[in-house]
CSV table of C-alpha atoms in Angstrom, one decimal:
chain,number,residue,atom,x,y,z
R,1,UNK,CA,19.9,-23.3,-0.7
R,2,UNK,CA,22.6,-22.1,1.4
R,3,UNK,CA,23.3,-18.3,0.7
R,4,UNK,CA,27.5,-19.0,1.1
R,5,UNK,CA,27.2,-21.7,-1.9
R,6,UNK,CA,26.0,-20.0,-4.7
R,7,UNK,CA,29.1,-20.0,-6.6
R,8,UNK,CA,29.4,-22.0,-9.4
R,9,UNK,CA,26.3,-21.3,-10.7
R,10,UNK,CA,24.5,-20.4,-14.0
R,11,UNK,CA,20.9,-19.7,-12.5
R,12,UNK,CA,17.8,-18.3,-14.3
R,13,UNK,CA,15.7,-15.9,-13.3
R,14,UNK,CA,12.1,-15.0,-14.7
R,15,UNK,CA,10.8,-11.2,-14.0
R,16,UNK,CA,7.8,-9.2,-15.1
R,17,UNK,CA,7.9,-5.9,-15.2
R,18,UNK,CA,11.4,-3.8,-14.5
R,19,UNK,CA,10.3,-3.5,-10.9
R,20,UNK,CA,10.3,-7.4,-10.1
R,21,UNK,CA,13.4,-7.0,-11.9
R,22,UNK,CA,15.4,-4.1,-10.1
R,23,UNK,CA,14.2,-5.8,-6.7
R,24,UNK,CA,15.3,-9.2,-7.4
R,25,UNK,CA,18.6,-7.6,-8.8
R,26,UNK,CA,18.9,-5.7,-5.9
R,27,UNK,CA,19.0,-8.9,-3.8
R,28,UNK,CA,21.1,-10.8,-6.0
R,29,UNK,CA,23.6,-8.6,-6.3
R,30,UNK,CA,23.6,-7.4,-3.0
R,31,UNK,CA,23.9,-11.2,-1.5
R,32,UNK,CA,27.3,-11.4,-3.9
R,33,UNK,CA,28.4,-8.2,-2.2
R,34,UNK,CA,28.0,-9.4,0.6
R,35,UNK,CA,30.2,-12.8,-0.1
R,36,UNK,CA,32.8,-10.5,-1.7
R,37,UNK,CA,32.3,-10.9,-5.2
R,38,UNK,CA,32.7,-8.5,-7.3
R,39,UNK,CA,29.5,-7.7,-9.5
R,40,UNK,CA,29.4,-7.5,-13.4
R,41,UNK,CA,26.3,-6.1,-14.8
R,42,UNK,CA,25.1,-6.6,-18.3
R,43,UNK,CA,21.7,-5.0,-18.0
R,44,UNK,CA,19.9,-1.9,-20.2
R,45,UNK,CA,21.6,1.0,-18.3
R,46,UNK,CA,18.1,2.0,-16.6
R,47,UNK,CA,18.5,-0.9,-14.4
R,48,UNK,CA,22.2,-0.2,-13.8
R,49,UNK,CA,21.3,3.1,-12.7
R,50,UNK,CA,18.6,1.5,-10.3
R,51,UNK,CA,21.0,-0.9,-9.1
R,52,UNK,CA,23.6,1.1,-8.4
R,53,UNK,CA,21.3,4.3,-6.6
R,54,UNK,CA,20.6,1.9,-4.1
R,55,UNK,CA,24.0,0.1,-3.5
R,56,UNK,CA,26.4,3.4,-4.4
R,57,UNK,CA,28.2,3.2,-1.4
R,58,UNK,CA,29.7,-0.5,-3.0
R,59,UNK,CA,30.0,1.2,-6.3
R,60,UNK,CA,33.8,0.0,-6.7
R,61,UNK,CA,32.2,-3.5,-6.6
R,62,UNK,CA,29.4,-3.0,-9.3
R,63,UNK,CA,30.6,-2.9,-13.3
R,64,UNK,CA,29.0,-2.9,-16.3
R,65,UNK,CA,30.2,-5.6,-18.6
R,66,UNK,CA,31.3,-4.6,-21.8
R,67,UNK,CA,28.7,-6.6,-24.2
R,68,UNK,CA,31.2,-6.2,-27.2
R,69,UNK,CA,33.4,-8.4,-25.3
R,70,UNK,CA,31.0,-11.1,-24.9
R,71,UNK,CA,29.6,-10.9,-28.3
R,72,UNK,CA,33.3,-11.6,-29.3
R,73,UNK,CA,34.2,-14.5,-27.0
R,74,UNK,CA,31.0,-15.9,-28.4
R,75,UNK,CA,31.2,-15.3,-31.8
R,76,UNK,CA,34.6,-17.7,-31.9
R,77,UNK,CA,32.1,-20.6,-30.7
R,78,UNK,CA,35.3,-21.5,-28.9
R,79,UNK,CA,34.9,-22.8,-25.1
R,80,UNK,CA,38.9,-22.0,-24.7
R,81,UNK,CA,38.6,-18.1,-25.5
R,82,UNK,CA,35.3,-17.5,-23.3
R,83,UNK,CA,37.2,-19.5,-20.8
R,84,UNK,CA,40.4,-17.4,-20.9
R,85,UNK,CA,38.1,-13.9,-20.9
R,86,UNK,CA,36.1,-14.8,-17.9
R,87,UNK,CA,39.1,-15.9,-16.1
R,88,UNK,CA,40.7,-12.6,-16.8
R,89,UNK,CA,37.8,-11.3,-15.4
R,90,UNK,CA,37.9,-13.3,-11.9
R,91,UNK,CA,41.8,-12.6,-11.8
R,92,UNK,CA,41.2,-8.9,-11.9
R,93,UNK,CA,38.3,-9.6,-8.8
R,94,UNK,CA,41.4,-11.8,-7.1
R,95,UNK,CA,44.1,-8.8,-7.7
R,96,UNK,CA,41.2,-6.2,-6.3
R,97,UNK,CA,40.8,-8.0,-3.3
R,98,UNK,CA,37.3,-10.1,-4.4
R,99,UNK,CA,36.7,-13.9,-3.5
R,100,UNK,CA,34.9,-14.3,-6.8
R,101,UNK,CA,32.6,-12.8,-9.6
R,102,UNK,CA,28.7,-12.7,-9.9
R,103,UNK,CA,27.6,-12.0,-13.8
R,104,UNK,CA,24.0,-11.0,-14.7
R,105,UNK,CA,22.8,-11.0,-18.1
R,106,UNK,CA,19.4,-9.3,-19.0
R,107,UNK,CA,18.3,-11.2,-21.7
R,108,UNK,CA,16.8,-9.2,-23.9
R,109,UNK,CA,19.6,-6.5,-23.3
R,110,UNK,CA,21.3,-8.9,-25.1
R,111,UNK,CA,19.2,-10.1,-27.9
R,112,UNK,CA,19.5,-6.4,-28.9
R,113,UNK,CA,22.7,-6.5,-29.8
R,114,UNK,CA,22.4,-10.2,-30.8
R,115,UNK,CA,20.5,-12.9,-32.6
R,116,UNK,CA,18.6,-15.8,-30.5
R,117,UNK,CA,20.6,-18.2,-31.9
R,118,UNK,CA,24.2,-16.5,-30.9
R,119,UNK,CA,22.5,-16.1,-27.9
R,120,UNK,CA,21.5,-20.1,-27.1
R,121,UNK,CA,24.8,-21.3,-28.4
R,122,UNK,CA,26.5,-18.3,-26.0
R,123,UNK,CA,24.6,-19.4,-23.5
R,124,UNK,CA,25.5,-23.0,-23.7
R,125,UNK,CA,28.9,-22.4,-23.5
R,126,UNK,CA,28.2,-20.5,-20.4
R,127,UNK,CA,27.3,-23.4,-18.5
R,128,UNK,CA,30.9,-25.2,-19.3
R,129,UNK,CA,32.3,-21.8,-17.9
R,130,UNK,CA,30.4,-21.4,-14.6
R,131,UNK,CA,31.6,-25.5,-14.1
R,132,UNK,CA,34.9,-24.8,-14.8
R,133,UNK,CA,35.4,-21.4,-13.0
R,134,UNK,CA,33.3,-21.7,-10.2
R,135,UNK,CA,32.0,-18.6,-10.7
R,136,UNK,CA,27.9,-17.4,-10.5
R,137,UNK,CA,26.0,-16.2,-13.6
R,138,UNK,CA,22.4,-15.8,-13.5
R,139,UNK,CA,20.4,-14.9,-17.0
R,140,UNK,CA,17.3,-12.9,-16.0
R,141,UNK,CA,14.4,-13.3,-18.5
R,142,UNK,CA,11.3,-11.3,-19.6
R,143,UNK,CA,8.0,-13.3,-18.8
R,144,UNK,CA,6.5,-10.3,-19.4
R,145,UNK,CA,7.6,-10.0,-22.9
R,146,UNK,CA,7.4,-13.7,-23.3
R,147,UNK,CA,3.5,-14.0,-22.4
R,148,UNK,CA,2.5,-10.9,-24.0
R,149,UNK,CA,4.6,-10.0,-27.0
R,150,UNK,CA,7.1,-12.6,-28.0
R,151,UNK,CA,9.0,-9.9,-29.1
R,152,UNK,CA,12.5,-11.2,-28.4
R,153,UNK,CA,11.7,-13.9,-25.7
R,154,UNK,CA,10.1,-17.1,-27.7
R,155,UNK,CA,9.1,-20.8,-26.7
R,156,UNK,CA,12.3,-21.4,-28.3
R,157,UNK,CA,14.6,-19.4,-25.7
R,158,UNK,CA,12.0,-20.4,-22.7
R,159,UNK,CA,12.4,-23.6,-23.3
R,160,UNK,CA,16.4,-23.6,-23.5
R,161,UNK,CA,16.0,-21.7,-20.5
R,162,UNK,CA,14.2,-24.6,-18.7
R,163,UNK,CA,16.9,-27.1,-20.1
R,164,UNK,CA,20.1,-25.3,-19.1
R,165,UNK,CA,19.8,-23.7,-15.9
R,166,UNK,CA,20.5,-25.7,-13.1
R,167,UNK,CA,19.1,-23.3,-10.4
R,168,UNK,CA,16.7,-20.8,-10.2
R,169,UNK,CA,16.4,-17.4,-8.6
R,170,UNK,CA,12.9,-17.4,-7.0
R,171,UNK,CA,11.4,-15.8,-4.2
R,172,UNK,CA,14.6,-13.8,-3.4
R,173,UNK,CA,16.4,-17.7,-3.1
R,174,UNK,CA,18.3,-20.0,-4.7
R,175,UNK,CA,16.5,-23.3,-5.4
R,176,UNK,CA,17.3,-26.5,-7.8
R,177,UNK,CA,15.6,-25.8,-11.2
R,178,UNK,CA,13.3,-28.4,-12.2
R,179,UNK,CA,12.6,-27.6,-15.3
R,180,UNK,CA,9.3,-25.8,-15.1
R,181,UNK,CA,7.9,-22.3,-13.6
């Protein structure tokens, strides 16, 4: 896929091990730095740190975003609130100087702080949100966790993930998810 098309999309991507996932991130987010997005990381705050050792010099175009915030726009279960907090979002981007914003959501960060099923039904509503704001989200999942543990990522959420992704983030590229690893 064409790396000056990616927005508008709500992407998966499948790591094992925080390694494949810092260097994938890395990539990802460096590829929206380099479109002039700004960067909105909702990862466990080792990976931030990762992340950000090795792009500090963009640092004003990395943040963390606030997970209390999403849980709330979620927890409405209203497309029309989400819709309105993400556009802030991308407004504050425009008013820095940003084309865009790029969103990355570590799963299991997330299922932390919230249940699988606030989760699916959050990221459902993500998809409308990505459509309507042309904006680039990619939900990075642990196969690790999944194959070994189950722990927090279950057939249940693997399968969702297989369902509403339309792209995934493989091999350091963008290509059309078709439903299957």
């Amino acid at each position: 896929m064409n790396e000056h098309k990616q927005s508008g999309i709500h992407c998966v991507f499948y790591y094992y091990g925080v390694e494949h996932l810092a260097i994938n991130l890395y990539d990802y987010v460096n590829k929206g730095i380099k479109k002039n997005e700004l960067v909105y990381l909702c990862v466990e705050p080792e990976i931030y740190k990762t992340i950000f050792k090795y792009l500090h010099k963009h640092n004003n175009q990395i943040e963390i975003l606030n997970i209390d915030c999403l849980i709330d726009k979620h927890n409405t279960n209203e497309i029309e609130e989400l819709l309105t907090s993400f556009l802030s979002y991308k407004e504050i981007a425009r008013k820095k100087g940003y084309s865009s914003i790029r969103i990355v959501n570590q799963v299991n960060y997330l299922l932390s702080s919230i249940s699988q099923n606030q989760f699916m039904d959050f990221d459902n509503l993500l998809n409308k949100v990505v459509e309507k704001l042309n904006i680039s989200v990619m939900c990075a999942y642990d196969f690790d966790d999944y194959l070994n543990k189950k722990q927090l990522i279950n057939d249940a959420l693997m399968n969702q993930s297989f369902r509403s992704h339309d792209h995934r983030f493989y091999n350091f590229k963008m290509i059309k998810n078709n439903g299957c690893i």
